[in-house]
Amino acid sequence: MIFITLKEIRETCGDTFYKRGKAYYEAGRVHNLECNEIGNCYTAEVKGSKSYKVRIEFDEEAFIVDSDCACPAFKDYGSCKHEAATLIAISRLGQKDSVKDKPQHLEQTTSFDLDLMLDSILKKQTAQGKPAAGQAYKPAEQLISSFSESNTGPAHDSSSLFGDAEQLQFEFILKTGISHRTAAFSLEMRVGVKRLYVVSKINRFLEHVEQHLPYYFTSHFTFDPKKQQINPADLAFLNALILIKNTEKVYRTSAYGYYDYAGTTDGRAIAVPPLGWEKLKPLLSEVNVVLGSFGQPGTRAELINEAPPFSFSIGKGGPKDYVLSASGIEKCNVFPEYSSMIVEGKIYSQDPAALHRIEQLQQTLSASKGLAISSQQIEPFIQRVVPALRELGAVKVDKTVQERIIQPELQCKIYLDYTEGKLLTTLEFHYGDIVIDPLSSHQDYAKNGEIILVRNVQKEDEIIGMLDRSSMNREGRQWVSASELGMYEALHEFVPSLEEYADIYLTAAAQNLIMKRQASPKVRADLNEGLDWLHISFEMEGLDEKETTRVMQAIVEKKKYIRLRSGAFLSLQTEGFHEFRTMADRLNLGKKDLKAPSIQLPSVHALQLPERRTSTKAMKWGKSLRLFLDQLKEPENMDFELPGQMKDILRDYQVKGFQWMKTLSRFRFGGILADDMGLGKTIQSIAYICSELEENPEKTKILIICPASLTYNWANEFASFAPEVKILVAAGQKEERSELLDGIDNEEAQVIITSYPLLRRDIDLYSGKSFHTLILDEAQAVKNAASQTAQAVKSIKAARKFALTGTPIENSIDELESIIGTVSPLLFSGRQSFRQLPADRISSIVAPFILRRLKKDVLEELPDRIETVQRTELLLEQKQLYLAYLSKLREDTEQDLQGEGFQKSRMKILAGITRLRQLCCHPSLFVENYTGGSGKLDQLLELVEGCRASGKRMLVFSQFSSMLQLIRESLTASGIIPFYLDGSTPAGERVELCRRFNEGEGEVFLISLKAGGTGLNLTGADTVILYDLWWNPAVEEQAVGRAHRMGQRHVVQVIRMITEGTIEEKILELQQRKKNLIEEIIESGENKASRLSEEDIRELLKM
C-alpha cells in the first residue's frame, strides 16, 4: 500500500493542477483505480472533457519514479490535473486501509530525520516499557542503513569498483521557451543501457545520482550506480545539472522566485538559468545534446565560435532612396540573457549588445524583404549602422552607392573670442572643403544627394562631449563662459587639453585674458644678524608691490588663479606658487599676516620651512639660514667644550645630550630632554649648567623646579659632580623663602632649586625676576596646561627653558603640547592649531626640540630586565565580596551612562572601579570590620620569602598607602623590618633612606607608586614587585626605572601581581594598548592614545 500526503501531492503537481485535480476527485471523476501485484504501479481513468488514462509508478519509498497521462497538459508541463486527481484517490486508499502498519515518519517527510527517529524511540519506550528483544535493535539497524546510503556529494563514476559494469547512455534535449517575457532554455533527458527511457521526474533522478542511489524506471530498467558506469563527459554534465538543481532549490525556498518558469517542481524539464548555462556551455561538445522535443528527430546541438552566417547588402531602391537587404537573420532565435543565439540548429555565442541589434533587425525587416532608406538617412545610416552590421556579417554596398561615398580626414577647429564680459567658443568640423557646424540643424553639403559624406562620428561625438562636460554652457551655436572661474578653467585647463584633438584659434580680445609670459615667483628666506628673526620675501617680475601682495594673499586662500588689474588671468598652479603655498601652510600664515611682499617671524619658525633638499629653484635660502638649520638638525657637529670636571664622567650619548642642550641654548631656544628613565638626564643638565656658568659666571642665574621629594636630591647631585657651583634651596617657611628669593640678585648663589608646590605659593616672589635658564625636572607636572602649576611655571621669565621627563606623553598628545608650549611657546600658535595638525606633522615640527634615547639603544652594557606576570586567586570570602560589588557597579554604571552621560558620571564610575581594585588587593582597604584574608597578600609574603632565600633585594610598589601599611605590618610580624616611603615622607629623609638601602641595609623597600615612582636612584635592588597595576604603563615604567638604571650591576626581575578573573586582567590589556604612545608620537609620528574612554569603561566592566 502506498502512503502519500496531500502536501506531497501539491508539491509534485503544483498548486494549479492540485486544486483542479482535487475538484475532479471530489466530483467523482476518477474511475477504475487499480494497482499491480507488486503494489507500486497504479492506473486509473479520469473523465473530463475527454476520458484520459493515467499511469503512476512508485518506488519502495513512495516516491514517484514514472507517470503518464495522454492529455496535452501533461505533455507540455510534465504533470496535469488528471495525475493530481489520481494521486488524491491513491492517498484516500491509504487512509481507508489500516493505519497501524503505516511508517510514522512518512506523515511529514520521506527523508531521514535523526531527531524524529530518536523521539519516536523514546515515545515507544515510555509507552510500552522495555522493548522486545528484536525490536530494541531495529532503530540502530535503520541508522546503519540510512547512513550507508546517504553518502551525498557530487556524482561519481564507480567503474573503478566494477570492471564489468554496464555503460549508461544519455541523451540531453535542449528546449527553448518563454519565461518572464524572455526567451529561456530548459533541459530534458533520456537514459538507459540498450534503449533510452524518459526521465519524467528529472529533479528526483538527479537527487538519486547525487546520492549514488538506485532509481527505478520500469520493470525492464533501473538506474543503479553500483552496476552501471557513467562516462566522464556525461558525469561532468550531470554534476553541472545537479548544481543547477540545488541552486533552484535554494531560490524556490526564498522570496526571489526566479525559477517560476520551470513549471512543476519536479517535471521532465529542468530550467537552465543564464549562470547555469555558462557552466553547461563548455561541455556541450562532449555529450549527446540535441535540439528539439520528444517524438521528433532532434538535431545535435553544436556550439560554434565563428561569426553567424548573416549577410547584408545596400543598393539603390529608387531615384531618391536606398534599400537594406539581409540574409540568414530570419532563421535566428535570440537568447539575450544567455549571450547566445541558435541558427539552423547551431548555437552561436554573442555579446548582449549584438543580440539586441539582431532583435531590432528582425523586428524591422520582418514586415518586408528590405528596409527603405531615404537620401537624408543614407549618410547617418552608413556612418552609424554599417560599422555595427559588419560585426554581424558581410556587408555589400552597391557600386552606384559606393561612387557617391567620400571619406576625407576630419580636422577640428575651435575659435575663442572675448566680448561683453563673456568667453565664446565655436566648434567647426572640416572635411576637405566641407565645413560643418555641429550645433546647426541645417547642413547643405550633400548637393541633393550627389555625395554621401562618411564622417568620423566617433571623434565628433568625443569632442562635443568634452565641450558639454566642461564648465561652459551651450547657448545657440556656441559654448559660453560668463564667470571668472569658468573663463579661467576654459583658458588654462580645458582648452589646453583639447590641443591634441583640434586646432585652437584665439582672437586678440581672448589673448588679452592670458599673460603674455607666465611670471615665475621667487621666494627668499634668511635670518637677521642676531639670528632672532626669520625674513621671507616674495617677488614677481612685472608686478608692483601692491599686486604682488594680492598674489600672496590669493595663494594662502587656496585660489587657483588671480585676475590682475590688466584683466589677464594669472594661474597659481605652477611649481613656484605651490612651494610658497606649502611654506605658508607650514608657518600657519593667513591673509591677515600678508600685508606686504615680505614678512618677519621669530627664528624658531625657520625649522618649519620645507626641506631644503626638496625645494625648487624658486626658493632661495640665505647663508645664515642654511648654517642655522644645519647646526640645529645636527647638534653633535657643534664643538662645545665640556666642563673640566665632567670630561671623565659623561658617556658618549650623554655628551651628545649636552651638545644638544648647548646648541638650542645658543639660539635662545628650549627643549625637552626625554631620555628613558635611568639614562642620566640630571647629570646631562648639570654639565650644561656648569658650561653656561663658566661662560658667564657673574650674570647667569639658573632656576630648577622639581617635585618636592627631589629638591635635596638635586642639591646632593651638585655636591657630588659640581661642588664648586653655589646652590640655594628655596625651602623653609614662607618668610624664610621670601628673604632668600628677595636677595638672589645680590647673592652669590648661581642655581636656585625649588619645588612645584612651593612655586605655586611663591609665584609673587618670582615676579620681576629673570633667569638665564629654567630647568623643569619631572616635567609631566605641567602636562595639564590649565593647571595652577603649569600657569605658574609659564609665568617664570627665562631666556631658555628645558624640560626633563621620561614620559612626555602619558595619556594624551595634549600633554606634549602643554610641555612643549612651556619650553618653546612660539613653536605652535595655540592648542587649537596644534590639535588640527596630523601626527606626522607634529612629529616633524617638534623633532629638533625633543631628544629621546632608550636604554636598549644606547646602553649595551646595561644588565637585562626580566618581566613576568604572577597570577593569584581571590579567597572565597574575597570572591563573594568582589562579585557582589561588581554586579552592583555594573547596574549603577549602566544607569549613570544612560541618565547623566559619560562625562558627568566619569569620576563616580572610576571611584567604583578603584573599589574593585582594592578588593583584589585586600578587602579591608574599604570594607569595615573585614576579618578575612587576601589571596594576593598571602602570595606576596611567600614571594618575599622566596626572594630573600635567593639573596634578592626588593622594591615593592603600591598606589595605596593603606595597602603598604598592611604589607609592612605583615612583614614585621614575620620578622622582616622593611624600609618605607610614601607621600608623607620628608624630602631629606627620602634621600637618606635611598642612600642606606643602596649601601646594603635592608632587604625590602615599600614605596608608594606616585610618591616614589620618580627621581629616586635605588640600584641596590634587583627585584621590583608591582603589587597593583596603574592605568598607564608609563607610570609603572618610571617605578621600574628606579632600579633598572645606570649603576645597576645585576639583572632586574620585574613581577606584576595580577588577580585572575578580575578587573586587573582588563587593566593589563588596557596597558598594552597605551604602551607605545610615546614612541608613536615622538619617534614615528603615529596617532595618539586617549584617556579612559566610555568604551574602555564598558570593556573593563564587560558591559
Short mmCIF file of N, CA and C in Angstrom, two decimals, residues 302 314 379 443:
data_model
loop_
_atom_site.label_atom_id
_atom_site.label_comp_id
_atom_site.label_asym_id
_atom_site.label_seq_id
_atom_site.Cartn_x
_atom_site.Cartn_y
_atom_site.Cartn_z
N GLU A 302 25.26 22.03 -31.60
CA GLU A 302 26.67 22.28 -31.92
C GLU A 302 26.99 23.72 -31.56
N ILE A 314 23.42 46.84 -49.42
CA ILE A 314 22.79 48.16 -49.55
C ILE A 314 22.84 48.53 -51.03
N GLU A 379 23.36 58.90 -45.20
CA GLU A 379 24.65 59.29 -44.61
C GLU A 379 24.78 58.82 -43.16
N GLN A 443 22.37 71.35 -42.62
CA GLN A 443 23.63 71.05 -43.31
C GLN A 443 23.31 70.87 -44.80
#
